Amino acid sequence: MATSLPLHISRSVPDGPTTPYHQYVYAYPHQKAYRLEADRPLLTDVWAGERLDSLSLYVHIPFCEMRCGFCNLFTRTGAPEDVTRAFLSTLERQAGATRQALEANGDPRFTLAAFGGGTPTYLTADELARLCDICENVMGADLGAIPWSVETSPATATPDRLAVLAERGATRLSIGVQSFVEAEARAAVRPQKREEVEAALTRLKEAAFPILNIDLIYGIDGQTEQSFKVSLDAALSWEPEEIYLYPLYVRPLTGLMDRHDKSTADWDEQRLGLYRFGRDHLLAAGYRQTSMRVFSRIGTAAVEAAGDSSISEYNQQAGMVGLGVGARSFTTDLHYTTDYAVAVPEVRRIIDDYIATPTDEFRRTQWSFRMDDDERRRMSVLSMLLEAEGLHTELYRGRFGSLPQDDFPAQFALLGERGWLDRDGGLLRLTPEGMAWADAIGPLFFSSRVNEAMSSYQDR
């Protein structure tokens, strides 16, 4: 039986986006909508009734050797070994408390894992081995039997670190190159030599991970189609299974905030032009676009991995277990995390506070956002519509008892008017131009509650 539409679902949207670059929607709601609540429920209660047979594990390592000018991630540079060792000891205590909460509700099974940050390979080889031990022996994730991904950088993709990851079964290594043109790297406040990048890629290829991903950025000051082609062709020469193309964003408290030319109209034109050029170049080179940012080489493990996340298992954000300061966890009714920040003093304070946290504190949530039916509908639309596979309306109806275009008529009407939406039977899919505007389309589906919480958040 169809359920009635919640009264607080928005029936209207603004006139529509005027800029294609508003916000990268990698998870809904954004962390800036979370708040430190007085009522902090026990993890045992939070995970009660949740599906535990297909969990994802995310471990956040908040350390880097340097901070790029565009970076607004939660990370500290140059942390000494006494800090990283203490961090891992705390992570182990948090993992123990989390595992106990999960086991109180059943037999947890992890089917996917990722180490992100920050730069996980900032850790030494011995520390990486210890991190894997924590995931396997404390959390119970069989890293040798499941897909798992690790972020790395040119400076930290060393032979000893890669050997640990290969031995423990990592299936995907993602390296942030951003640009093979040294002048562009300097303009993005990422000082690196191309020879250092090439040496790291040589080591990654020799390690023979099933999936190699190379991250590139477009929209850097002075970047042109010609210079972007240099980076695209350099990346293609390594035959990576994936290439991610990220538009440059300049966010508060980042190194580029006061030095990048942010003339909106000119910058938007530059980024859109470079995006279309890069997209077409990769498609012609035998890659398949799976989202605005992601391009997978046809006939490789990356395409097979994308196919594994079948539409019948869509919207699995409920079932994410996060470890480490800044990591998020998702259940059906609650998304939660620790504190996080961007500014250097705040980042250091939060990491120090995390290391000093008593184990009992890890048995309760901290910063959180409570989900309701409205927010779950929005999350479901975003998790499918922004992917090339598209939004399967019958899957949506099977979960919510209504059609997405009936729940959000104004939003879908706007997408149709702009020529950004294809309707193919029970499938709603962004057009190529709609995909180019994905970072503006996503926020159209944010609730007023989320928008208000994000606008009142104080950057720090």
Short mmCIF file of C-alpha atoms in Angstrom, two decimals:
data_model
loop_
_atom_site.label_atom_id
_atom_site.label_comp_id
_atom_site.label_asym_id
_atom_site.label_seq_id
_atom_site.Cartn_x
_atom_site.Cartn_y
_atom_site.Cartn_z
CA MET A 1 0.00 0.00 0.00
CA ALA A 2 1.37 3.44 -0.88
CA THR A 3 2.34 5.60 2.04
CA SER A 4 1.29 9.22 2.24
CA LEU A 5 3.88 11.87 1.55
CA PRO A 6 5.31 13.45 4.72
CA LEU A 7 3.90 16.95 5.10
CA HIS A 8 7.34 18.53 5.47
CA ILE A 9 8.68 17.38 2.09
CA SER A 10 9.33 20.56 0.11
CA ARG A 11 6.95 21.18 -2.78
CA SER A 12 9.05 23.98 -4.21
CA VAL A 13 12.62 24.82 -5.09
CA PRO A 14 14.39 28.09 -5.95
CA ASP A 15 14.46 29.31 -9.54
CA GLY A 16 17.31 26.92 -10.21
CA PRO A 17 21.09 27.00 -10.06
CA THR A 18 22.97 29.70 -11.91
CA THR A 19 26.41 28.16 -11.37
CA PRO A 20 27.32 24.52 -12.03
CA TYR A 21 29.68 24.32 -9.07
CA HIS A 22 27.85 24.51 -5.79
CA GLN A 23 28.80 21.46 -3.74
CA TYR A 24 30.20 17.97 -4.20
CA VAL A 25 27.54 15.63 -2.78
CA TYR A 26 29.45 12.52 -1.70
CA ALA A 27 27.13 11.73 1.22
CA TYR A 28 23.86 13.24 2.40
CA PRO A 29 23.46 15.09 4.65
CA HIS A 30 26.73 17.02 4.75
CA GLN A 31 28.78 16.80 7.92
CA LYS A 32 28.14 20.50 8.56
CA ALA A 33 24.53 19.55 9.36
CA TYR A 34 25.62 17.37 12.30
CA ARG A 35 25.42 18.71 15.83
CA LEU A 36 26.82 17.70 19.22
CA GLU A 37 23.65 16.64 21.00
CA ALA A 38 23.04 16.53 24.74
CA ASP A 39 21.38 13.13 24.28
CA ARG A 40 24.15 10.81 23.10
CA PRO A 41 22.71 7.31 22.65
CA LEU A 42 24.69 4.15 23.20
CA LEU A 43 26.03 2.49 20.05
CA THR A 44 24.36 -0.70 21.24
CA ASP A 45 20.99 1.03 20.90
CA VAL A 46 21.88 2.86 17.68
CA TRP A 47 22.71 -0.41 15.91
CA ALA A 48 19.72 -2.34 17.33
CA GLY A 49 17.59 -3.72 14.52
CA GLU A 50 20.10 -2.78 11.82
CA ARG A 51 21.14 -5.14 9.06
CA LEU A 52 24.61 -6.42 9.99
CA ASP A 53 25.40 -8.94 7.24
CA SER A 54 26.70 -6.43 4.67
CA LEU A 55 28.55 -3.69 6.51
CA SER A 56 31.13 -1.25 5.15
CA LEU A 57 34.16 -0.23 7.20
CA TYR A 58 35.71 3.22 6.79
CA VAL A 59 38.87 4.20 8.68
CA HIS A 60 39.89 7.86 8.66
CA ILE A 61 43.62 8.58 9.02
CA PRO A 62 43.91 12.34 9.61
CA PHE A 63 47.56 12.79 8.64
CA CYS A 64 49.38 14.12 5.55
CA GLU A 65 52.95 15.06 4.68
CA MET A 66 51.69 18.39 3.29
CA ARG A 67 48.43 20.28 2.92
CA CYS A 68 47.36 21.14 -0.60
CA GLY A 69 46.01 24.63 -1.20
CA PHE A 70 42.54 23.36 -2.12
CA CYS A 71 42.24 20.86 0.73
CA ASN A 72 39.48 21.33 3.31
CA LEU A 73 39.66 17.78 4.65
CA PHE A 74 40.19 16.94 8.29
CA THR A 75 43.95 16.30 8.39
CA ARG A 76 47.16 17.30 10.18
CA THR A 77 50.53 17.68 8.48
CA GLY A 78 53.85 16.47 9.80
CA ALA A 79 52.58 14.51 12.80
CA PRO A 80 55.47 12.81 14.64
CA GLU A 81 55.49 9.06 15.28
CA ASP A 82 54.51 9.43 18.91
CA VAL A 83 51.24 11.03 17.72
CA THR A 84 50.54 8.42 15.02
CA ARG A 85 51.30 5.58 17.44
CA ALA A 86 49.00 7.08 20.07
CA PHE A 87 46.33 7.57 17.41
CA LEU A 88 46.47 3.89 16.47
CA SER A 89 46.23 2.86 20.12
CA THR A 90 43.10 4.98 20.48
CA LEU A 91 41.72 3.63 17.21
CA GLU A 92 42.13 0.12 18.61
CA ARG A 93 40.17 1.08 21.73
CA GLN A 94 37.43 2.65 19.62
CA ALA A 95 37.30 -0.43 17.41
CA GLY A 96 36.88 -2.67 20.45
CA ALA A 97 33.99 -0.60 21.80
CA THR A 98 32.35 -0.48 18.37
CA ARG A 99 32.70 -4.21 17.79
CA GLN A 100 31.08 -4.95 21.16
CA ALA A 101 28.12 -2.73 20.26
CA LEU A 102 27.67 -4.50 16.94
CA GLU A 103 27.97 -7.99 18.44
CA ALA A 104 25.33 -7.10 21.03
CA ASN A 105 22.93 -6.98 18.09
CA GLY A 106 24.05 -9.97 16.04
CA ASP A 107 26.93 -11.29 13.97
CA PRO A 108 28.49 -8.38 12.02
CA ARG A 109 29.99 -9.12 8.61
CA PHE A 110 31.99 -6.63 6.56
CA THR A 111 31.83 -6.79 2.78
CA LEU A 112 33.71 -3.58 1.91
CA ALA A 113 36.42 -1.44 3.49
CA ALA A 114 38.34 1.77 2.83
CA PHE A 115 41.22 3.67 4.40
CA GLY A 116 40.87 7.40 3.73
CA GLY A 117 42.01 10.67 5.12
CA GLY A 118 44.18 12.53 5.05
CA THR A 119 46.70 10.15 3.58
CA PRO A 120 46.64 6.67 5.15
CA THR A 121 50.08 5.90 3.70
CA TYR A 122 51.49 8.71 5.84
CA LEU A 123 51.65 5.89 8.39
CA THR A 124 54.84 3.84 8.31
CA ALA A 125 54.82 0.30 6.95
CA ASP A 126 54.72 -1.11 10.49
CA GLU A 127 51.87 1.23 11.39
CA LEU A 128 49.92 0.20 8.30
CA ALA A 129 50.36 -3.43 9.30
CA ARG A 130 49.06 -2.57 12.76
CA LEU A 131 46.09 -0.76 11.22
CA CYS A 132 45.25 -3.86 9.18
CA ASP A 133 45.54 -5.98 12.34
CA ILE A 134 43.05 -3.73 14.12
CA CYS A 135 40.59 -4.03 11.24
CA GLU A 136 40.93 -7.79 11.10
CA ASN A 137 41.52 -8.90 14.70
CA VAL A 138 39.42 -6.32 16.52
CA MET A 139 36.72 -5.33 14.01
CA GLY A 140 36.55 -8.77 12.35
CA ALA A 141 36.90 -7.55 8.74
CA ASP A 142 38.54 -10.19 6.53
CA LEU A 143 40.69 -7.88 4.42
CA GLY A 144 41.96 -10.75 2.34
CA ALA A 145 38.46 -11.65 1.17
CA ILE A 146 36.74 -8.30 0.52
CA PRO A 147 37.34 -5.29 -1.75
CA TRP A 148 39.12 -2.49 0.04
CA SER A 149 40.59 0.79 -1.04
CA VAL A 150 43.46 2.97 0.20
CA GLU A 151 44.30 6.60 -0.57
CA THR A 152 47.96 7.41 -1.18
CA SER A 153 50.19 10.23 -2.44
CA PRO A 154 53.35 10.40 -4.57
CA ALA A 155 55.61 11.01 -1.57
CA THR A 156 54.17 8.23 0.59
CA ALA A 157 53.68 5.45 -1.98
CA THR A 158 56.94 3.86 -0.91
CA PRO A 159 57.92 0.23 -1.63
CA ASP A 160 57.67 -0.91 2.00
CA ARG A 161 54.22 0.61 2.51
CA LEU A 162 52.89 -0.76 -0.78
CA ALA A 163 54.28 -4.19 0.08
CA VAL A 164 52.22 -4.24 3.29
CA LEU A 165 49.05 -3.23 1.46
CA ALA A 166 49.59 -5.78 -1.30
CA GLU A 167 50.31 -8.56 1.19
CA ARG A 168 47.16 -7.73 3.16
CA GLY A 169 45.00 -7.81 0.04
CA ALA A 170 44.23 -4.19 -0.87
CA THR A 171 42.28 -4.20 -4.12
CA ARG A 172 42.33 -0.49 -5.01
CA LEU A 173 44.98 2.21 -4.60
CA SER A 174 44.02 5.80 -5.37
CA ILE A 175 46.78 8.35 -5.85
CA GLY A 176 46.17 12.07 -5.81
CA VAL A 177 48.28 13.48 -8.64
CA GLN A 178 45.98 16.45 -9.48
CA SER A 179 48.27 17.66 -12.31
CA PHE A 180 51.32 16.34 -14.13
CA VAL A 181 52.20 19.94 -15.03
CA GLU A 182 54.51 21.28 -12.32
CA ALA A 183 53.42 24.90 -12.78
CA GLU A 184 49.80 23.88 -12.21
CA ALA A 185 50.74 21.85 -9.16
CA ARG A 186 52.44 24.92 -7.71
CA ALA A 187 49.39 27.06 -8.54
CA ALA A 188 47.25 24.60 -6.54
CA VAL A 189 49.77 24.85 -3.69
CA ARG A 190 50.82 21.25 -4.18
CA PRO A 191 54.57 21.43 -4.74
CA GLN A 192 55.63 18.19 -6.39
CA LYS A 193 57.98 17.15 -9.17
CA ARG A 194 56.68 15.15 -12.09
CA GLU A 195 59.56 12.70 -11.69
CA GLU A 196 58.37 12.00 -8.14
CA VAL A 197 54.87 11.32 -9.44
CA GLU A 198 56.16 9.01 -12.19
CA ALA A 199 58.33 7.11 -9.72
CA ALA A 200 55.34 6.55 -7.43
CA LEU A 201 53.20 5.35 -10.32
CA THR A 202 55.96 2.94 -11.35
CA ARG A 203 55.90 1.44 -7.87
CA LEU A 204 52.11 1.20 -7.89
CA LYS A 205 52.09 -0.59 -11.24
CA GLU A 206 54.78 -2.99 -10.06
CA ALA A 207 52.71 -3.79 -6.98
CA ALA A 208 49.92 -4.85 -9.37
CA PHE A 209 46.89 -3.82 -7.36
CA PRO A 210 43.69 -4.85 -9.22
CA ILE A 211 42.53 -1.23 -9.47
CA LEU A 212 44.75 1.84 -9.80
CA ASN A 213 42.99 5.20 -9.67
CA ILE A 214 44.56 8.53 -10.59
CA ASP A 215 42.95 11.77 -9.37
CA LEU A 216 43.20 14.89 -11.56
CA ILE A 217 41.85 18.40 -10.94
CA TYR A 218 40.56 20.93 -13.47
CA GLY A 219 40.02 24.65 -12.97
CA ILE A 220 43.50 25.55 -11.70
CA ASP A 221 44.66 29.11 -12.42
CA GLY A 222 46.25 29.20 -15.85
CA GLN A 223 45.06 25.73 -16.87
CA THR A 224 44.00 25.33 -20.49
CA GLU A 225 42.68 22.47 -22.60
CA GLN A 226 46.19 22.00 -23.93
CA SER A 227 47.78 21.76 -20.48
CA PHE A 228 44.91 19.61 -19.19
CA LYS A 229 45.50 17.25 -22.11
CA VAL A 230 49.11 16.88 -20.95
CA SER A 231 47.85 15.55 -17.60
CA LEU A 232 45.13 13.41 -19.16
CA ASP A 233 47.55 11.78 -21.60
CA ALA A 234 50.15 11.30 -18.88
CA ALA A 235 47.55 9.56 -16.71
CA LEU A 236 46.33 7.43 -19.62
CA SER A 237 49.87 6.28 -20.36
CA TRP A 238 49.77 4.33 -17.07
CA GLU A 239 46.58 2.53 -18.14
CA PRO A 240 44.82 3.06 -14.80
CA GLU A 241 41.57 1.23 -14.22
CA GLU A 242 40.02 4.49 -12.98
CA ILE A 243 40.55 8.20 -13.46
CA TYR A 244 38.73 10.74 -11.30
CA LEU A 245 38.27 14.28 -12.59
CA TYR A 246 37.60 16.78 -9.80
CA PRO A 247 36.60 20.41 -10.30
CA LEU A 248 38.69 22.76 -8.21
CA TYR A 249 36.82 24.25 -5.28
CA VAL A 250 38.21 27.00 -3.08
CA ARG A 251 36.78 26.69 0.42
CA PRO A 252 37.12 28.79 3.60
CA LEU A 253 40.27 28.26 5.68
CA THR A 254 42.17 26.64 2.80
CA GLY A 255 45.49 27.79 1.36
CA LEU A 256 43.93 28.99 -1.90
CA MET A 257 41.22 31.08 -0.26
CA ASP A 258 43.09 34.39 -0.56
CA ARG A 259 45.16 33.72 -3.66
CA HIS A 260 42.94 32.12 -6.30
CA ASP A 261 41.08 34.13 -8.94
CA LYS A 262 37.46 33.32 -8.08
CA SER A 263 35.69 35.45 -10.69
CA THR A 264 32.64 33.21 -10.82
CA ALA A 265 31.56 33.61 -14.45
CA ASP A 266 35.04 33.23 -15.94
CA TRP A 267 35.97 30.41 -13.58
CA ASP A 268 32.74 28.54 -14.24
CA GLU A 269 33.31 28.84 -17.98
CA GLN A 270 36.87 27.54 -17.56
CA ARG A 271 35.82 24.59 -15.41
CA LEU A 272 32.87 23.60 -17.57
CA GLY A 273 34.99 23.74 -20.70
CA LEU A 274 37.75 21.67 -19.14
CA TYR A 275 35.25 19.16 -17.76
CA ARG A 276 33.68 18.60 -21.18
CA PHE A 277 37.10 18.33 -22.80
CA GLY A 278 38.32 15.83 -20.19
CA ARG A 279 35.13 13.79 -20.33
CA ASP A 280 35.22 13.48 -24.10
CA HIS A 281 38.93 12.68 -24.09
CA LEU A 282 38.49 9.82 -21.61
CA LEU A 283 35.42 8.44 -23.36
CA ALA A 284 37.37 8.37 -26.62
CA ALA A 285 40.20 6.57 -24.82
CA GLY A 286 37.94 3.66 -23.83
CA TYR A 287 36.65 4.76 -20.45
CA ARG A 288 33.06 4.65 -19.22
CA GLN A 289 31.64 7.52 -17.17
CA THR A 290 29.92 6.31 -14.01
CA SER A 291 29.36 9.71 -12.35
CA MET A 292 30.37 13.32 -12.86
CA ARG A 293 33.83 12.53 -11.49
CA VAL A 294 34.44 8.85 -12.12
CA PHE A 295 35.69 7.23 -15.32
CA SER A 296 36.39 3.47 -15.42
CA ARG A 297 38.36 1.70 -18.14
CA ILE A 298 36.12 -0.69 -20.03
CA GLY A 299 37.05 -4.35 -19.67
CA THR A 300 38.86 -3.94 -16.34
CA ALA A 301 38.29 -4.76 -12.68
CA ALA A 302 37.02 -1.23 -12.08
CA VAL A 303 34.02 -1.76 -14.35
CA GLU A 304 33.37 -5.15 -12.79
CA ALA A 305 33.52 -3.60 -9.31
CA ALA A 306 31.02 -0.93 -10.35
CA GLY A 307 28.71 -3.66 -11.58
CA ASP A 308 28.93 -5.49 -8.26
CA SER A 309 26.99 -2.69 -6.56
CA SER A 310 23.80 -3.81 -8.25
CA ILE A 311 20.66 -1.74 -8.24
CA SER A 312 19.01 -4.22 -5.88
CA GLU A 313 21.50 -3.13 -3.23
CA TYR A 314 21.14 0.60 -3.83
CA ASN A 315 21.43 3.18 -1.09
CA GLN A 316 23.52 1.19 1.34
CA GLN A 317 24.60 4.23 3.31
CA ALA A 318 22.89 2.59 6.28
CA GLY A 319 25.50 0.07 7.29
CA MET A 320 28.66 2.20 7.27
CA VAL A 321 30.89 1.81 10.33
CA GLY A 322 33.45 4.57 10.76
CA LEU A 323 36.61 4.46 12.87
CA GLY A 324 39.05 7.26 13.58
CA VAL A 325 38.54 10.92 14.36
CA GLY A 326 36.45 12.51 11.60
CA ALA A 327 35.01 9.21 10.32
CA ARG A 328 31.27 9.00 9.81
CA SER A 329 28.94 6.09 10.54
CA PHE A 330 25.50 5.58 9.04
CA THR A 331 22.53 3.68 10.41
CA THR A 332 18.93 3.88 9.22
CA ASP A 333 17.92 6.45 11.81
CA LEU A 334 21.18 8.15 12.77
CA HIS A 335 24.31 9.41 11.05
CA TYR A 336 27.11 10.16 13.51
CA THR A 337 30.76 11.15 13.69
CA THR A 338 33.37 12.75 15.92
CA ASP A 339 34.25 16.43 15.88
CA TYR A 340 36.14 17.75 12.85
CA ALA A 341 37.62 21.01 11.55
CA VAL A 342 39.77 22.53 8.80
CA ALA A 343 41.90 25.17 10.55
CA VAL A 344 45.25 23.84 11.75
CA PRO A 345 44.92 24.71 15.48
CA GLU A 346 41.44 23.15 15.67
CA VAL A 347 42.53 20.01 13.83
CA ARG A 348 45.42 19.47 16.24
CA ARG A 349 43.19 20.07 19.26
CA ILE A 350 40.57 17.60 18.06
CA ILE A 351 43.14 14.90 17.31
CA ASP A 352 44.71 15.42 20.76
CA ASP A 353 41.25 15.21 22.36
CA TYR A 354 40.50 12.03 20.40
CA ILE A 355 43.72 10.38 21.60
CA ALA A 356 42.82 11.27 25.19
CA THR A 357 39.22 10.03 24.95
CA PRO A 358 38.32 7.37 27.56
CA THR A 359 37.13 4.09 26.06
CA ASP A 360 33.66 4.42 27.59
CA GLU A 361 33.11 7.61 25.57
CA PHE A 362 33.42 5.57 22.38
CA ARG A 363 30.37 3.57 23.42
CA ARG A 364 28.16 6.59 22.69
CA THR A 365 27.64 8.77 19.64
CA GLN A 366 29.01 12.30 19.55
CA TRP A 367 28.11 14.63 16.67
CA SER A 368 25.07 13.33 14.85
CA PHE A 369 22.17 13.93 12.49
CA ARG A 370 18.90 12.09 13.02
CA MET A 371 17.33 10.79 9.83
CA ASP A 372 13.59 10.73 9.20
CA ASP A 373 11.48 9.53 6.29
CA ASP A 374 11.90 12.80 4.40
CA GLU A 375 15.69 12.75 4.69
CA ARG A 376 15.86 9.07 3.71
CA ARG A 377 13.87 9.83 0.53
CA ARG A 378 16.26 12.64 -0.33
CA MET A 379 19.28 10.47 0.36
CA SER A 380 17.90 7.73 -1.87
CA VAL A 381 17.29 10.13 -4.76
CA LEU A 382 20.79 11.58 -4.47
CA SER A 383 22.52 8.21 -4.16
CA MET A 384 21.06 7.06 -7.50
CA LEU A 385 20.31 10.15 -9.57
CA LEU A 386 23.89 11.45 -9.45
CA GLU A 387 25.22 8.14 -10.80
CA ALA A 388 25.23 7.28 -14.52
CA GLU A 389 23.07 4.22 -13.76
CA GLY A 390 20.24 6.56 -12.86
CA LEU A 391 17.29 6.49 -10.48
CA HIS A 392 15.14 3.36 -10.72
CA THR A 393 11.68 4.54 -9.77
CA GLU A 394 10.30 1.10 -8.92
CA LEU A 395 13.11 0.49 -6.46
CA TYR A 396 12.30 3.80 -4.87
CA ARG A 397 8.57 3.00 -4.80
CA GLY A 398 9.30 -0.41 -3.30
CA ARG A 399 10.95 1.27 -0.37
CA PHE A 400 8.82 4.38 0.13
CA GLY A 401 5.48 3.54 -1.49
CA SER A 402 5.59 6.55 -3.82
CA LEU A 403 7.42 7.75 -6.91
CA PRO A 404 10.35 10.18 -6.60
CA GLN A 405 8.87 12.56 -9.18
CA ASP A 406 5.71 12.75 -7.05
CA ASP A 407 7.69 13.36 -3.85
CA PHE A 408 9.84 16.07 -5.46
CA PRO A 409 7.79 17.41 -8.40
CA ALA A 410 9.34 20.88 -8.52
CA GLN A 411 12.88 19.54 -8.57
CA PHE A 412 12.24 17.04 -11.35
CA ALA A 413 10.22 19.59 -13.32
CA LEU A 414 13.19 21.96 -13.18
CA LEU A 415 15.58 19.23 -14.37
CA GLY A 416 13.25 18.52 -17.28
CA GLU A 417 12.94 22.20 -18.21
CA ARG A 418 16.72 22.60 -18.22
CA GLY A 419 17.19 19.53 -20.44
CA TRP A 420 19.12 17.76 -17.69
CA LEU A 421 16.87 14.70 -17.31
CA ASP A 422 16.10 11.69 -19.48
CA ARG A 423 12.97 9.68 -18.69
CA ASP A 424 13.17 6.11 -19.97
CA GLY A 425 10.25 4.11 -18.59
CA GLY A 426 11.02 3.51 -14.95
CA LEU A 427 14.46 5.11 -15.12
CA LEU A 428 15.33 8.75 -14.46
CA ARG A 429 18.82 9.52 -15.67
CA LEU A 430 20.82 12.73 -16.01
CA THR A 431 21.64 13.78 -19.56
CA PRO A 432 25.31 14.44 -20.40
CA GLU A 433 24.73 18.13 -19.72
CA GLY A 434 22.84 17.27 -16.55
CA MET A 435 25.85 15.26 -15.38
CA ALA A 436 28.03 18.32 -16.03
CA TRP A 437 25.75 20.23 -13.61
CA ALA A 438 25.60 17.42 -11.02
CA ASP A 439 27.23 19.56 -8.31
CA ALA A 440 24.35 22.03 -8.67
CA ILE A 441 21.62 19.41 -9.08
CA GLY A 442 22.46 17.57 -5.87
CA PRO A 443 21.80 20.54 -3.55
CA LEU A 444 18.35 21.03 -5.12
CA PHE A 445 17.24 18.01 -3.11
CA PHE A 446 18.62 19.20 0.25
CA SER A 447 15.94 19.74 2.88
CA SER A 448 15.40 23.13 4.49
CA ARG A 449 16.46 21.51 7.75
CA VAL A 450 19.83 20.52 6.29
CA ASN A 451 20.31 23.85 4.53
CA GLU A 452 19.61 25.78 7.73
CA ALA A 453 21.98 23.60 9.76
CA MET A 454 24.74 23.96 7.17
CA SER A 455 24.32 27.73 6.89
CA SER A 456 24.54 28.15 10.65
CA TYR A 457 27.67 26.01 10.96
CA GLN A 458 30.74 28.02 11.93
CA ASP A 459 33.79 27.09 9.85
CA ARG A 460 36.80 26.46 12.06
#
